[in-house]
Coordinates of C-alpha atoms in Angstrom, one line a residue:
M1 CA -22.3 -27.9 -3.3
S2 CA -21.1 -25.0 -1.2
D3 CA -21.0 -21.3 -2.3
V4 CA -18.0 -20.8 -0.2
Q5 CA -14.8 -20.3 -2.2
N6 CA -11.2 -20.5 -1.1
W7 CA -9.0 -17.5 -2.0
D8 CA -5.2 -17.5 -1.7
P9 CA -3.8 -14.0 -1.8
T10 CA -0.4 -15.3 -2.7
L11 CA -1.8 -16.4 -6.0
S12 CA -3.4 -13.1 -6.8
T13 CA -1.6 -10.5 -8.8
L14 CA -2.1 -6.8 -9.2
G15 CA -3.0 -5.5 -12.6
Q16 CA -4.2 -2.5 -14.6
T17 CA -7.5 -2.3 -12.8
H18 CA -5.7 -1.9 -9.5
R19 CA -3.3 0.7 -10.9
D20 CA -6.2 2.7 -12.3
L21 CA -8.0 2.7 -9.0
L22 CA -4.8 3.7 -7.1
N23 CA -4.2 6.5 -9.5
S24 CA -7.8 7.7 -9.6
L25 CA -8.0 8.3 -5.8
E26 CA -7.0 11.9 -5.2
I27 CA -5.3 12.6 -1.9
D28 CA -5.6 16.1 -0.3
T29 CA -2.7 15.9 2.1
T30 CA -3.8 19.1 3.9
D31 CA -7.3 17.7 4.5
K32 CA -6.1 14.1 5.0
Q33 CA -9.6 12.8 4.1
I34 CA -10.3 10.1 1.5
Q35 CA -13.8 9.5 0.2
L36 CA -14.2 6.0 -1.1
T37 CA -17.2 4.2 -2.5
S38 CA -18.1 0.7 -1.3
E39 CA -16.8 -0.7 -4.6
Q40 CA -13.5 1.0 -4.2
L41 CA -13.2 -0.3 -0.6
D42 CA -13.9 -3.8 -1.8
I43 CA -11.1 -3.6 -4.4
L44 CA -8.7 -2.0 -1.8
R45 CA -9.5 -4.8 0.7
V46 CA -8.3 -7.4 -1.9
I47 CA -5.2 -5.5 -2.8
F48 CA -4.2 -5.0 0.8
L49 CA -3.9 -8.9 1.0
I50 CA -1.4 -9.1 -1.8
D51 CA 2.0 -10.3 -0.5
A52 CA 5.2 -8.3 -0.6
R53 CA 6.6 -10.1 -3.7
G54 CA 3.4 -9.2 -5.6
W55 CA 3.7 -5.5 -4.7
T56 CA 7.4 -5.5 -5.5
E57 CA 6.8 -7.0 -9.0
F58 CA 3.8 -4.7 -9.6
A59 CA 5.8 -1.5 -8.6
E60 CA 9.0 -2.3 -10.5
D61 CA 8.1 -0.5 -13.8
K62 CA 6.0 2.3 -12.2
N63 CA 7.5 5.8 -11.9
S64 CA 8.5 7.2 -8.5
A65 CA 5.9 9.9 -8.4
E66 CA 3.2 7.3 -8.8
L67 CA 4.6 5.1 -6.0
I68 CA 4.8 8.1 -3.7
C69 CA 1.1 8.8 -4.2
W70 CA 0.3 5.1 -3.6
I71 CA 2.3 5.1 -0.4
K72 CA 0.4 8.1 0.9
L73 CA -2.9 6.6 -0.1
L74 CA -2.2 3.2 1.4
S75 CA -0.9 4.9 4.6
L76 CA -4.1 6.8 5.1
V77 CA -6.7 4.2 4.1
P78 CA -6.3 2.1 7.3
E79 CA -6.6 5.2 9.4
Q80 CA -10.0 6.1 8.0
Y81 CA -11.6 2.7 7.2
S82 CA -11.8 -0.5 9.2
G83 CA -10.6 -3.8 7.9
F84 CA -7.3 -2.5 6.5
D85 CA -5.0 -3.1 9.4
S86 CA -2.0 -4.9 7.9
G87 CA 0.8 -4.1 10.4
A88 CA 4.1 -5.4 9.1
K89 CA 2.5 -6.8 6.0
S90 CA 1.4 -3.4 4.7
P91 CA 1.9 -2.7 1.0
V92 CA 3.5 0.6 2.0
I93 CA 6.6 -1.3 3.2
S94 CA 7.1 -3.0 -0.2
L95 CA 6.6 0.3 -2.1
V96 CA 9.1 2.0 0.1
R97 CA 11.6 -0.7 -0.5
V98 CA 11.2 -0.4 -4.3
L99 CA 11.8 3.4 -4.0
R100 CA 14.8 3.0 -1.8
Q101 CA 16.4 0.4 -4.0
R102 CA 16.1 2.7 -7.0
G103 CA 17.3 5.8 -5.0
G104 CA 14.0 7.6 -5.5
Y105 CA 12.8 7.7 -1.8
P106 CA 12.3 11.4 -0.8
T107 CA 13.7 12.4 2.6
Y108 CA 10.4 14.0 3.7
L109 CA 8.3 10.9 3.1
T110 CA 9.3 9.0 6.3
A111 CA 8.1 12.0 8.5
W112 CA 4.9 12.3 6.4
I113 CA 4.1 8.6 6.9
K114 CA 4.8 8.7 10.6
Q115 CA 2.7 11.9 11.0
H116 CA -0.3 10.3 9.1
S117 CA -0.2 6.7 10.2
T118 CA -0.5 4.8 13.5
N119 CA 1.0 1.7 12.0
R120 CA 4.3 1.3 14.0
F121 CA 5.8 -0.8 11.2
L122 CA 5.7 1.9 8.6
P123 CA 7.6 2.8 6.6
Y124 CA 10.4 0.1 6.9
G125 CA 8.6 -3.0 8.2
S126 CA 9.5 -5.2 11.2
L127 CA 13.0 -5.5 12.5
T128 CA 12.8 -9.3 12.1
D129 CA 11.9 -8.9 8.4
R130 CA 14.7 -6.3 7.9
L131 CA 17.3 -8.5 9.5
S132 CA 16.3 -11.5 7.5
K133 CA 17.0 -9.6 4.2
I134 CA 20.6 -9.1 5.2

């Protein structure tokens, strides 16, 4: 019998453990440095694989201030740690959509994301994905 297991990220869901981790990571936006333990990185690697629907459902009942902090965190992590490049599948895109749908997206946040991330798909996703939503 093999020790290798199959993992399907579309079947995974985000829960309180993930929320606690996201909320516990302080971001100093002037310093732009995030110090993460290997355990925190392991959890973040898993949550970066959650699909857009999972992030949307997870974020629906969270307050806007919390989502803005998560957007900043999830924008910075791939810039500082390897293995987090998610391109057009970044959870930031789903969180931005939730904020925009509820009218809680602050005008400064797009400039902040662009200034702190090299992911060309942030904050709105790929044009193909955006057109398919119409």
